[in-house]
Short mmCIF file of N, CA and C in Angstrom, two decimals:
data_model
loop_
_atom_site.label_atom_id
_atom_site.label_comp_id
_atom_site.label_asym_id
_atom_site.label_seq_id
_atom_site.Cartn_x
_atom_site.Cartn_y
_atom_site.Cartn_z
N UNK A 1 83.86 123.31 107.78
CA UNK A 1 85.91 123.41 108.45
C UNK A 1 85.83 121.63 107.95
N UNK A 2 86.70 121.03 107.34
CA UNK A 2 87.06 120.19 106.55
C UNK A 2 87.65 118.55 108.24
N UNK A 3 86.45 117.80 108.14
CA UNK A 3 86.50 116.89 109.69
C UNK A 3 87.73 116.27 109.16
N UNK A 4 88.57 116.22 108.13
CA UNK A 4 89.70 115.00 107.65
C UNK A 4 90.77 116.26 108.20
N UNK A 5 90.76 117.09 107.56
CA UNK A 5 91.55 118.90 107.30
C UNK A 5 91.73 118.63 108.91
N UNK A 6 91.17 118.66 109.74
CA UNK A 6 91.48 118.50 111.31
C UNK A 6 91.74 117.57 112.13
N UNK A 7 92.51 116.58 111.48
CA UNK A 7 92.96 116.22 111.95
C UNK A 7 94.56 116.14 112.22
N UNK A 8 95.63 115.87 113.15
CA UNK A 8 96.60 116.02 112.67
C UNK A 8 97.39 114.85 112.41
N UNK A 9 98.82 115.06 111.96
CA UNK A 9 99.85 113.46 111.78
C UNK A 9 100.65 113.69 112.55
N UNK A 10 101.31 112.41 112.82
CA UNK A 10 101.92 112.13 113.77
C UNK A 10 103.14 111.93 112.78
N UNK A 11 104.24 112.20 113.70
CA UNK A 11 105.74 112.27 112.61
C UNK A 11 106.57 111.47 113.14
N UNK A 12 106.57 110.20 112.21
CA UNK A 12 107.68 109.06 112.75
C UNK A 12 108.93 109.62 113.06
N UNK A 13 109.78 108.72 114.55
CA UNK A 13 111.10 109.43 114.50
C UNK A 13 111.87 109.08 112.83
N UNK A 14 112.74 110.30 113.04
CA UNK A 14 113.61 110.38 111.79
C UNK A 14 112.67 111.31 110.75
N UNK A 15 111.71 111.86 110.21
CA UNK A 15 111.10 112.37 109.24
C UNK A 15 111.11 113.99 109.53
N UNK A 16 111.05 114.45 109.12
CA UNK A 16 111.39 115.90 109.32
C UNK A 16 110.90 116.69 108.06
N UNK A 17 109.50 117.45 108.68
CA UNK A 17 108.96 118.70 107.94
C UNK A 17 109.31 120.17 107.99
N UNK A 18 108.93 120.55 106.67
CA UNK A 18 109.77 122.40 106.46
C UNK A 18 108.72 122.72 105.71
N UNK A 19 108.19 123.94 106.22
CA UNK A 19 106.53 124.58 105.06
C UNK A 19 107.82 126.01 105.13
N UNK A 20 107.93 126.17 103.48
CA UNK A 20 108.61 126.99 103.52
C UNK A 20 108.35 128.07 101.96
N UNK A 21 107.72 129.55 101.90
CA UNK A 21 107.11 129.62 100.67
C UNK A 21 106.41 128.66 99.95
N UNK A 22 105.15 128.41 100.59
CA UNK A 22 104.38 127.15 100.21
C UNK A 22 104.47 126.10 99.55
N UNK A 23 105.89 125.83 100.87
CA UNK A 23 106.09 124.59 99.46
C UNK A 23 106.78 123.20 100.86
N UNK A 24 105.79 122.66 101.17
CA UNK A 24 105.66 121.70 102.26
C UNK A 24 106.81 120.63 101.29
N UNK A 25 108.07 119.96 102.33
CA UNK A 25 109.01 118.70 101.97
C UNK A 25 109.06 118.19 103.56
N UNK A 26 109.37 116.91 103.20
CA UNK A 26 109.49 115.80 103.93
C UNK A 26 110.35 115.24 103.31
N UNK A 27 111.19 114.91 104.58
CA UNK A 27 112.51 114.16 104.78
C UNK A 27 112.57 113.06 105.68
N UNK A 28 112.89 111.84 105.68
CA UNK A 28 112.85 110.90 106.26
C UNK A 28 113.86 109.52 105.50
N UNK A 29 113.91 108.82 106.40
CA UNK A 29 114.87 107.24 105.56
C UNK A 29 114.67 107.25 104.52
N UNK A 30 114.08 106.81 103.28
CA UNK A 30 114.16 106.28 102.68
C UNK A 30 113.71 107.39 101.68
N UNK A 31 113.89 108.65 101.60
CA UNK A 31 114.14 110.28 100.50
C UNK A 31 113.24 111.38 100.98
N UNK A 32 113.10 112.31 99.95
CA UNK A 32 112.82 113.40 100.24
C UNK A 32 111.44 114.02 98.72
N UNK A 33 110.67 114.48 99.67
CA UNK A 33 109.70 114.70 98.65
C UNK A 33 109.15 115.80 98.98
N UNK A 34 108.37 117.10 97.94
CA UNK A 34 108.15 118.57 97.75
C UNK A 34 106.58 117.91 97.43
N UNK A 35 105.96 119.42 98.11
CA UNK A 35 104.37 120.09 97.44
C UNK A 35 104.58 120.79 97.20
N UNK A 36 103.82 122.24 95.98
CA UNK A 36 102.99 122.68 96.08
C UNK A 36 101.75 123.71 97.32
N UNK A 37 102.21 124.15 98.15
CA UNK A 37 100.45 123.98 98.30
C UNK A 37 99.84 125.39 98.01
N UNK A 38 98.88 125.52 97.31
CA UNK A 38 97.92 126.73 97.38
C UNK A 38 96.79 126.85 98.19
N UNK A 39 96.41 128.44 97.46
CA UNK A 39 95.45 128.67 98.52
C UNK A 39 95.67 128.80 99.55
N UNK A 40 94.50 129.31 101.11
CA UNK A 40 95.15 130.32 102.33
C UNK A 40 95.17 128.73 103.30
N UNK A 41 96.20 127.94 103.30
CA UNK A 41 96.38 126.77 103.66
C UNK A 41 97.99 127.01 104.91
N UNK A 42 98.20 126.71 105.61
CA UNK A 42 99.64 126.54 106.57
C UNK A 42 99.55 125.13 107.21
N UNK A 43 100.84 125.05 107.32
CA UNK A 43 101.19 123.66 108.00
C UNK A 43 102.52 123.82 108.89
N UNK A 44 102.09 123.48 110.14
CA UNK A 44 102.73 123.72 111.37
C UNK A 44 103.03 122.21 111.86
N UNK A 45 104.29 122.26 112.49
CA UNK A 45 104.25 121.38 113.58
C UNK A 45 105.10 121.55 114.70
N UNK A 46 104.10 120.54 116.06
CA UNK A 46 104.89 121.45 117.07
C UNK A 46 104.26 119.91 117.54
N UNK A 47 105.59 119.34 118.92
CA UNK A 47 104.83 118.11 119.41
C UNK A 47 104.96 117.54 118.74
N UNK A 48 105.54 116.72 117.72
CA UNK A 48 105.62 115.12 116.82
C UNK A 48 104.90 115.33 116.09
N UNK A 49 103.61 116.19 116.04
CA UNK A 49 102.45 116.50 115.23
C UNK A 49 102.15 117.73 114.05
N UNK A 50 101.43 117.21 112.73
CA UNK A 50 102.08 117.96 111.80
C UNK A 50 100.46 118.46 111.75
N UNK A 51 100.05 119.63 111.59
CA UNK A 51 98.40 120.51 111.83
C UNK A 51 98.36 120.94 110.25
N UNK A 52 97.78 120.92 109.96
CA UNK A 52 96.72 121.77 108.23
C UNK A 52 95.76 122.46 108.94
N UNK A 53 95.98 124.18 108.57
CA UNK A 53 95.15 124.73 109.36
C UNK A 53 94.88 125.27 108.08
N UNK A 54 93.12 126.09 108.01
CA UNK A 54 92.72 126.75 106.65
C UNK A 54 92.41 127.74 107.45
N UNK A 55 93.15 129.20 106.58
CA UNK A 55 93.04 130.28 106.85
C UNK A 55 92.00 131.74 106.81
N UNK A 56 90.75 130.51 106.20
CA UNK A 56 89.81 131.71 106.51
C UNK A 56 88.58 130.02 106.08
N UNK A 57 87.67 130.71 105.98
CA UNK A 57 86.27 130.00 105.65
C UNK A 57 85.54 129.65 104.25
N UNK A 58 86.29 130.07 103.03
CA UNK A 58 85.96 129.98 101.63
C UNK A 58 85.38 128.53 101.69
N UNK A 59 84.95 127.95 100.71
CA UNK A 59 84.83 126.98 100.52
C UNK A 59 85.41 126.39 99.29
N UNK A 60 86.45 127.10 98.72
CA UNK A 60 87.66 126.38 97.55
C UNK A 60 88.52 126.38 99.39
N UNK A 61 88.82 126.96 99.92
CA UNK A 61 90.47 126.88 101.32
C UNK A 61 89.26 124.95 101.60
N UNK A 62 88.33 125.28 102.09
CA UNK A 62 87.21 124.28 103.10
C UNK A 62 88.00 122.80 102.10
N UNK A 63 87.93 122.99 100.82
CA UNK A 63 88.01 121.73 100.24
C UNK A 63 89.62 121.26 99.72
N UNK A 64 90.26 122.40 100.24
CA UNK A 64 91.60 122.54 99.92
C UNK A 64 91.99 121.61 101.23
N UNK A 65 91.97 122.02 102.27
CA UNK A 65 92.13 121.98 103.78
C UNK A 65 92.24 120.03 103.55
N UNK A 66 91.34 119.65 103.51
CA UNK A 66 91.17 117.54 103.78
C UNK A 66 92.39 117.13 102.77
N UNK A 67 92.14 118.02 101.79
CA UNK A 67 93.39 117.50 100.93
C UNK A 67 94.54 117.59 100.99
N UNK A 68 95.25 118.96 100.91
CA UNK A 68 96.47 119.01 102.03
C UNK A 68 96.61 117.73 102.79
N UNK A 69 95.77 118.01 103.59
CA UNK A 69 95.90 117.23 105.18
C UNK A 69 96.38 115.66 104.28
N UNK A 70 95.76 115.22 103.79
CA UNK A 70 95.68 113.09 102.91
C UNK A 70 96.75 113.85 102.25
N UNK A 71 97.74 114.89 101.43
CA UNK A 71 98.57 114.06 101.26
C UNK A 71 99.71 114.03 101.42
N UNK A 72 99.57 115.47 102.32
CA UNK A 72 100.53 115.17 103.72
C UNK A 72 101.08 113.86 104.11
N UNK A 73 99.48 113.40 104.45
CA UNK A 73 100.45 112.31 105.46
C UNK A 73 100.61 111.31 104.65
N UNK A 74 100.27 111.20 103.31
CA UNK A 74 100.78 110.40 102.84
C UNK A 74 102.33 110.00 102.33
N UNK A 75 103.09 111.82 102.04
CA UNK A 75 104.39 111.47 101.82
C UNK A 75 104.92 111.38 102.88
N UNK A 76 104.82 111.06 104.37
CA UNK A 76 105.04 111.34 105.86
C UNK A 76 105.02 110.36 105.85
N UNK A 77 103.96 108.52 105.10
CA UNK A 77 103.70 107.47 105.50
C UNK A 77 104.78 107.12 104.51
N UNK A 78 104.87 107.68 103.20
CA UNK A 78 106.08 107.07 101.88
C UNK A 78 107.50 107.44 102.25
N UNK A 79 107.65 108.66 102.66
CA UNK A 79 109.25 108.61 102.97
C UNK A 79 110.05 107.94 104.22
N UNK A 80 108.58 107.21 105.09
CA UNK A 80 109.37 106.05 106.20
C UNK A 80 108.93 104.94 106.25
N UNK A 81 107.90 105.00 105.49
CA UNK A 81 107.67 103.25 105.25
C UNK A 81 107.28 102.84 103.71
N UNK A 82 107.29 103.50 102.68
CA UNK A 82 107.24 103.43 101.27
C UNK A 82 105.60 102.83 100.93
N UNK A 83 105.76 103.17 99.66
CA UNK A 83 104.47 102.24 99.10
C UNK A 83 104.64 101.18 98.23
N UNK A 84 103.93 99.74 97.85
CA UNK A 84 103.55 98.89 97.00
C UNK A 84 102.71 98.52 96.37
N UNK A 85 102.28 98.63 95.40
CA UNK A 85 101.36 97.63 95.12
C UNK A 85 101.30 96.22 94.19
N UNK A 86 100.97 95.50 93.73
CA UNK A 86 100.67 94.10 93.17
C UNK A 86 100.25 93.28 92.57
N UNK A 87 100.88 92.95 91.37
CA UNK A 87 99.93 93.15 90.16
C UNK A 87 100.27 91.59 89.89
N UNK A 88 98.96 90.92 89.54
CA UNK A 88 99.39 89.65 88.72
C UNK A 88 98.87 89.49 87.38
N UNK A 89 99.73 88.90 86.43
CA UNK A 89 99.66 88.73 85.08
C UNK A 89 98.67 86.98 85.03
N UNK A 90 97.08 86.59 84.07
CA UNK A 90 96.97 85.34 84.38
C UNK A 90 96.21 85.63 83.27
N UNK A 91 97.29 84.31 82.50
CA UNK A 91 96.70 83.35 80.81
C UNK A 91 97.68 82.62 80.53
N UNK A 92 97.29 81.95 79.88
CA UNK A 92 97.95 80.71 79.22
C UNK A 92 98.99 81.40 78.76
N UNK A 93 100.15 81.07 79.02
CA UNK A 93 101.74 81.27 78.65
C UNK A 93 102.63 82.49 79.13
N UNK A 94 101.07 83.43 79.87
CA UNK A 94 101.78 84.77 80.03
C UNK A 94 102.71 85.12 81.16
N UNK A 95 103.47 85.86 80.90
CA UNK A 95 104.57 86.27 82.09
C UNK A 95 104.98 87.02 81.77
N UNK A 96 105.88 87.46 83.18
CA UNK A 96 106.63 88.44 83.06
C UNK A 96 107.96 88.63 84.01
N UNK A 97 108.85 89.44 83.00
CA UNK A 97 109.85 89.18 83.45
C UNK A 97 111.36 90.13 83.56
N UNK A 98 112.07 90.68 84.28
CA UNK A 98 113.07 92.24 84.58
C UNK A 98 114.63 91.92 83.47
N UNK A 99 114.26 92.30 82.73
CA UNK A 99 115.58 92.42 82.12
C UNK A 99 116.32 93.21 82.26
N UNK A 100 117.26 93.56 83.07
CA UNK A 100 118.21 94.93 83.50
C UNK A 100 117.00 95.84 84.62
N UNK A 101 116.89 97.10 83.94
CA UNK A 101 116.02 97.52 84.51
C UNK A 101 114.77 97.84 83.94
N UNK A 102 114.19 97.41 82.74
CA UNK A 102 113.11 97.32 81.79
C UNK A 102 112.14 95.67 82.41
N UNK A 103 110.47 95.64 82.37
CA UNK A 103 109.87 94.99 82.80
C UNK A 103 109.78 94.62 81.33
N UNK A 104 109.43 93.14 81.03
CA UNK A 104 109.23 91.90 80.06
C UNK A 104 108.07 91.97 80.05
N UNK A 105 106.79 91.97 79.19
CA UNK A 105 106.06 91.19 79.36
C UNK A 105 105.46 90.77 78.44
N UNK A 106 105.11 89.35 78.43
CA UNK A 106 104.56 88.63 77.23
C UNK A 106 102.90 88.22 78.09
N UNK A 107 102.38 88.82 77.24
CA UNK A 107 100.80 89.12 77.52
C UNK A 107 99.36 89.05 76.09
N UNK A 108 100.32 88.03 75.40
CA UNK A 108 99.44 87.48 74.36
C UNK A 108 99.68 88.33 72.65
N UNK A 109 100.52 89.28 73.22
CA UNK A 109 100.76 90.05 72.02
C UNK A 109 102.11 89.30 70.99
N UNK A 110 101.87 90.01 69.28
CA UNK A 110 102.65 89.00 68.94
C UNK A 110 103.82 89.85 69.18
N UNK A 111 104.43 89.74 69.91
CA UNK A 111 105.73 90.57 70.28
C UNK A 111 105.49 90.94 71.88
N UNK A 112 106.82 91.04 72.64
CA UNK A 112 107.12 91.56 73.93
C UNK A 112 106.52 93.32 74.00
N UNK A 113 106.11 93.34 75.20
CA UNK A 113 105.82 94.76 75.93
C UNK A 113 107.02 95.07 76.51
N UNK A 114 107.68 96.21 76.42
CA UNK A 114 109.09 96.71 77.37
C UNK A 114 108.22 97.54 78.14
N UNK A 115 108.69 97.30 79.46
CA UNK A 115 108.08 98.71 80.20
C UNK A 115 109.24 99.11 81.07
N UNK A 116 109.77 100.43 80.90
CA UNK A 116 111.03 101.26 81.85
C UNK A 116 110.22 101.47 82.59
N UNK A 117 110.29 102.05 84.10
CA UNK A 117 110.11 102.54 85.43
C UNK A 117 110.48 104.05 85.33
N UNK A 118 109.78 104.87 85.77
CA UNK A 118 110.15 106.62 85.54
C UNK A 118 110.87 106.47 86.81
N UNK A 119 111.52 107.36 87.08
CA UNK A 119 112.25 107.53 88.61
C UNK A 119 111.72 107.70 89.74
N UNK A 120 112.77 106.98 90.46
CA UNK A 120 111.71 106.40 92.41
C UNK A 120 111.21 105.88 91.82
N UNK A 121 111.33 105.05 91.00
CA UNK A 121 109.89 103.76 91.30
C UNK A 121 111.02 102.28 91.25
N UNK A 122 110.25 101.14 91.75
CA UNK A 122 111.34 100.18 91.94
C UNK A 122 110.41 98.83 91.40
N UNK A 123 110.64 98.36 90.42
CA UNK A 123 109.22 96.91 90.02
C UNK A 123 110.70 95.30 90.66
N UNK A 124 110.09 94.81 90.44
CA UNK A 124 110.18 93.56 90.73
C UNK A 124 109.18 92.22 90.33
N UNK A 125 110.22 91.07 89.69
CA UNK A 125 109.29 89.89 89.80
C UNK A 125 109.89 88.96 90.68
N UNK A 126 108.71 88.77 91.60
CA UNK A 126 109.10 87.68 92.32
C UNK A 126 108.92 86.60 91.67
N UNK A 127 107.73 85.97 91.04
CA UNK A 127 107.90 85.00 90.10
C UNK A 127 106.97 85.46 89.04
N UNK A 128 106.94 84.65 87.60
CA UNK A 128 106.92 85.04 86.21
C UNK A 128 105.03 86.37 86.40
N UNK A 129 104.30 85.16 87.23
CA UNK A 129 102.99 85.81 86.91
C UNK A 129 102.68 86.92 88.11
N UNK A 130 104.24 87.01 88.64
CA UNK A 130 103.73 88.61 90.22
C UNK A 130 104.56 89.82 89.13
N UNK A 131 104.06 90.93 89.62
CA UNK A 131 105.16 92.01 89.37
C UNK A 131 104.58 92.95 90.68
N UNK A 132 105.44 93.40 91.23
CA UNK A 132 105.35 94.82 92.61
C UNK A 132 106.14 95.36 92.34
N UNK A 133 105.08 96.92 92.25
CA UNK A 133 105.62 98.36 92.26
C UNK A 133 106.15 98.79 93.77
N UNK A 134 107.10 99.91 93.74
CA UNK A 134 106.91 99.95 94.45
C UNK A 134 108.13 101.61 94.54
N UNK A 135 107.97 102.31 95.75
CA UNK A 135 107.93 103.13 95.97
C UNK A 135 107.90 104.35 96.81
N UNK A 136 108.75 105.85 97.13
CA UNK A 136 107.88 105.92 98.23
C UNK A 136 106.31 107.32 98.01
N UNK A 137 106.88 107.76 96.84
CA UNK A 137 105.19 108.33 95.97
C UNK A 137 103.84 107.70 95.67
N UNK A 138 103.26 107.93 96.75
CA UNK A 138 101.76 106.88 96.58
C UNK A 138 101.72 107.11 95.05
N UNK A 139 101.04 108.55 94.45
CA UNK A 139 100.67 109.03 93.64
C UNK A 139 101.47 108.20 92.01
N UNK A 140 102.46 108.43 92.24
CA UNK A 140 103.56 107.52 91.24
C UNK A 140 103.47 106.62 91.14
N UNK A 141 103.46 105.78 92.77
CA UNK A 141 103.16 103.69 92.62
C UNK A 141 101.79 103.78 91.68
N UNK A 142 100.79 105.04 91.94
CA UNK A 142 99.50 104.43 91.46
C UNK A 142 99.16 104.11 90.62
N UNK A 143 100.14 105.18 90.01
CA UNK A 143 99.64 105.73 88.58
C UNK A 143 100.67 105.12 87.93
N UNK A 144 101.65 104.02 88.31
CA UNK A 144 102.58 103.18 87.47
C UNK A 144 101.84 101.22 87.04
N UNK A 145 101.39 101.58 88.81
CA UNK A 145 100.49 99.96 88.43
C UNK A 145 99.23 100.32 87.53
N UNK A 146 98.37 101.55 87.06
CA UNK A 146 97.23 101.50 86.79
C UNK A 146 97.66 101.57 84.73
N UNK A 147 98.92 102.07 84.97
CA UNK A 147 99.88 101.59 83.22
C UNK A 147 99.66 100.69 82.79
N UNK A 148 100.83 99.62 84.02
CA UNK A 148 101.11 98.67 84.05
C UNK A 148 99.74 98.17 83.29
N UNK A 149 98.61 97.82 84.27
CA UNK A 149 97.23 96.95 83.79
C UNK A 149 96.78 97.62 82.67
N UNK A 150 96.94 98.49 81.89
CA UNK A 150 96.51 99.20 81.29
C UNK A 150 96.84 98.45 79.58
N UNK A 151 98.35 97.32 80.12
CA UNK A 151 98.74 97.04 78.73
C UNK A 151 97.97 95.80 78.28
N UNK A 152 97.09 95.16 79.12
CA UNK A 152 96.41 94.62 79.06
C UNK A 152 95.70 94.34 79.95
N UNK A 153 93.87 95.21 80.79
CA UNK A 153 93.28 95.22 81.18
C UNK A 153 92.69 93.44 81.38
N UNK A 154 92.11 92.80 82.33
CA UNK A 154 91.23 91.71 82.84
C UNK A 154 89.65 91.80 81.91
N UNK A 155 90.07 90.40 81.27
CA UNK A 155 88.74 90.71 80.04
C UNK A 155 87.46 89.50 81.14
N UNK A 156 86.39 90.09 81.04
CA UNK A 156 85.06 88.66 81.72
C UNK A 156 84.76 88.05 81.46
N UNK A 157 85.51 87.54 79.95
CA UNK A 157 85.15 85.79 80.29
C UNK A 157 86.26 84.89 80.41
N UNK A 158 86.95 85.42 80.44
CA UNK A 158 88.43 84.24 80.05
C UNK A 158 89.04 84.52 81.68
N UNK A 159 89.21 85.96 82.43
CA UNK A 159 90.30 86.72 83.25
C UNK A 159 91.38 86.74 82.95
N UNK A 160 92.13 86.69 81.35
CA UNK A 160 92.42 86.76 80.97
C UNK A 160 93.44 88.35 81.25
N UNK A 161 94.52 88.78 81.51
CA UNK A 161 94.64 90.08 81.58
C UNK A 161 96.13 90.21 82.53
N UNK A 162 96.03 91.40 82.52
CA UNK A 162 96.80 91.97 83.97
C UNK A 162 96.29 92.53 85.49
N UNK A 163 95.88 92.58 86.37
CA UNK A 163 94.83 92.69 87.40
C UNK A 163 95.60 92.93 88.55
N UNK A 164 95.05 93.60 90.01
CA UNK A 164 95.83 94.02 90.86
C UNK A 164 95.61 92.55 91.64
N UNK A 165 96.39 92.84 92.71
CA UNK A 165 96.62 91.29 93.99
C UNK A 165 95.38 91.69 94.39
N UNK A 166 94.56 90.58 94.48
CA UNK A 166 94.07 90.36 94.72
C UNK A 166 92.15 91.36 94.31
N UNK A 167 91.96 91.94 93.39
CA UNK A 167 91.17 91.72 92.98
C UNK A 167 90.20 91.20 92.24
N UNK A 168 89.13 91.12 92.04
CA UNK A 168 88.01 90.21 91.50
C UNK A 168 87.23 90.90 90.43
N UNK A 169 87.37 89.96 89.61
CA UNK A 169 87.20 89.94 87.81
C UNK A 169 85.86 89.46 87.23
N UNK A 170 84.61 90.19 87.94
CA UNK A 170 82.80 89.59 87.26
C UNK A 170 83.38 88.38 86.31
N UNK A 171 82.83 87.48 86.13
CA UNK A 171 83.09 86.54 84.99
C UNK A 171 81.72 86.53 84.19
N UNK A 172 81.51 86.66 82.94
CA UNK A 172 80.70 87.09 82.47
C UNK A 172 79.90 85.32 81.66
N UNK A 173 79.56 84.20 82.01
CA UNK A 173 78.94 83.78 81.28
C UNK A 173 78.93 84.17 79.29
N UNK A 174 79.51 82.76 78.60
CA UNK A 174 79.77 82.90 77.45
C UNK A 174 78.34 83.14 76.22
N UNK A 175 78.58 82.53 75.13
CA UNK A 175 77.61 82.97 74.15
C UNK A 175 76.73 81.17 74.28
N UNK A 176 76.21 81.22 73.95
CA UNK A 176 75.25 80.27 73.82
C UNK A 176 74.79 79.54 72.10
N UNK A 177 75.03 78.80 72.07
CA UNK A 177 74.66 78.82 70.25
C UNK A 177 73.11 78.55 70.29
N UNK A 178 72.40 78.89 68.91
CA UNK A 178 71.21 79.22 68.86
C UNK A 178 70.57 77.86 67.89
N UNK A 179 71.47 76.22 68.70
CA UNK A 179 70.21 75.13 68.26
C UNK A 179 69.86 74.73 69.36
N UNK A 180 68.77 74.29 68.74
CA UNK A 180 67.45 74.03 69.45
C UNK A 180 66.24 74.63 69.75
N UNK A 181 66.48 76.18 69.20
CA UNK A 181 65.43 77.18 70.22
C UNK A 181 64.27 77.72 68.08
N UNK A 182 63.36 77.77 68.37
CA UNK A 182 63.10 77.81 67.09
C UNK A 182 62.37 79.30 67.78
#
């Protein structure tokens, strides 16, 4: 039995959970999220807590037990608090700016790169070198942040690139000339 799956999830005030026809729906102040549950998994709500239960002892069910508990906990946190992910743009003359609903990145290419956020994601630029990705779906927030980072990954020699806030990029020593060596 999964140790993660056994833990209950506390429901914050104003959040409701519904489980019908193998679909979990979580409603809160920031929005609504739904997810299909496969396998022999049951979701019950009692006394302000959500309990995810495995209905048999098969290995597949045991693996899904902890997975669905973690996914539902993320959904509950998302509709009550939301998720944010910060990015930094590092490079000489590199910058990010919002133009309407598009994020425009000038990151060393011959042209600016435009990125339109998918529905449910909010992009902000508090400064020219910072980008904040926020939304209620943890998976989607992480995916958008990864897509933005992939536009120009941090390189190890100068540290230029788009990186997560607080990410440490290991610097490599540059090439040395062969002068003086025989």
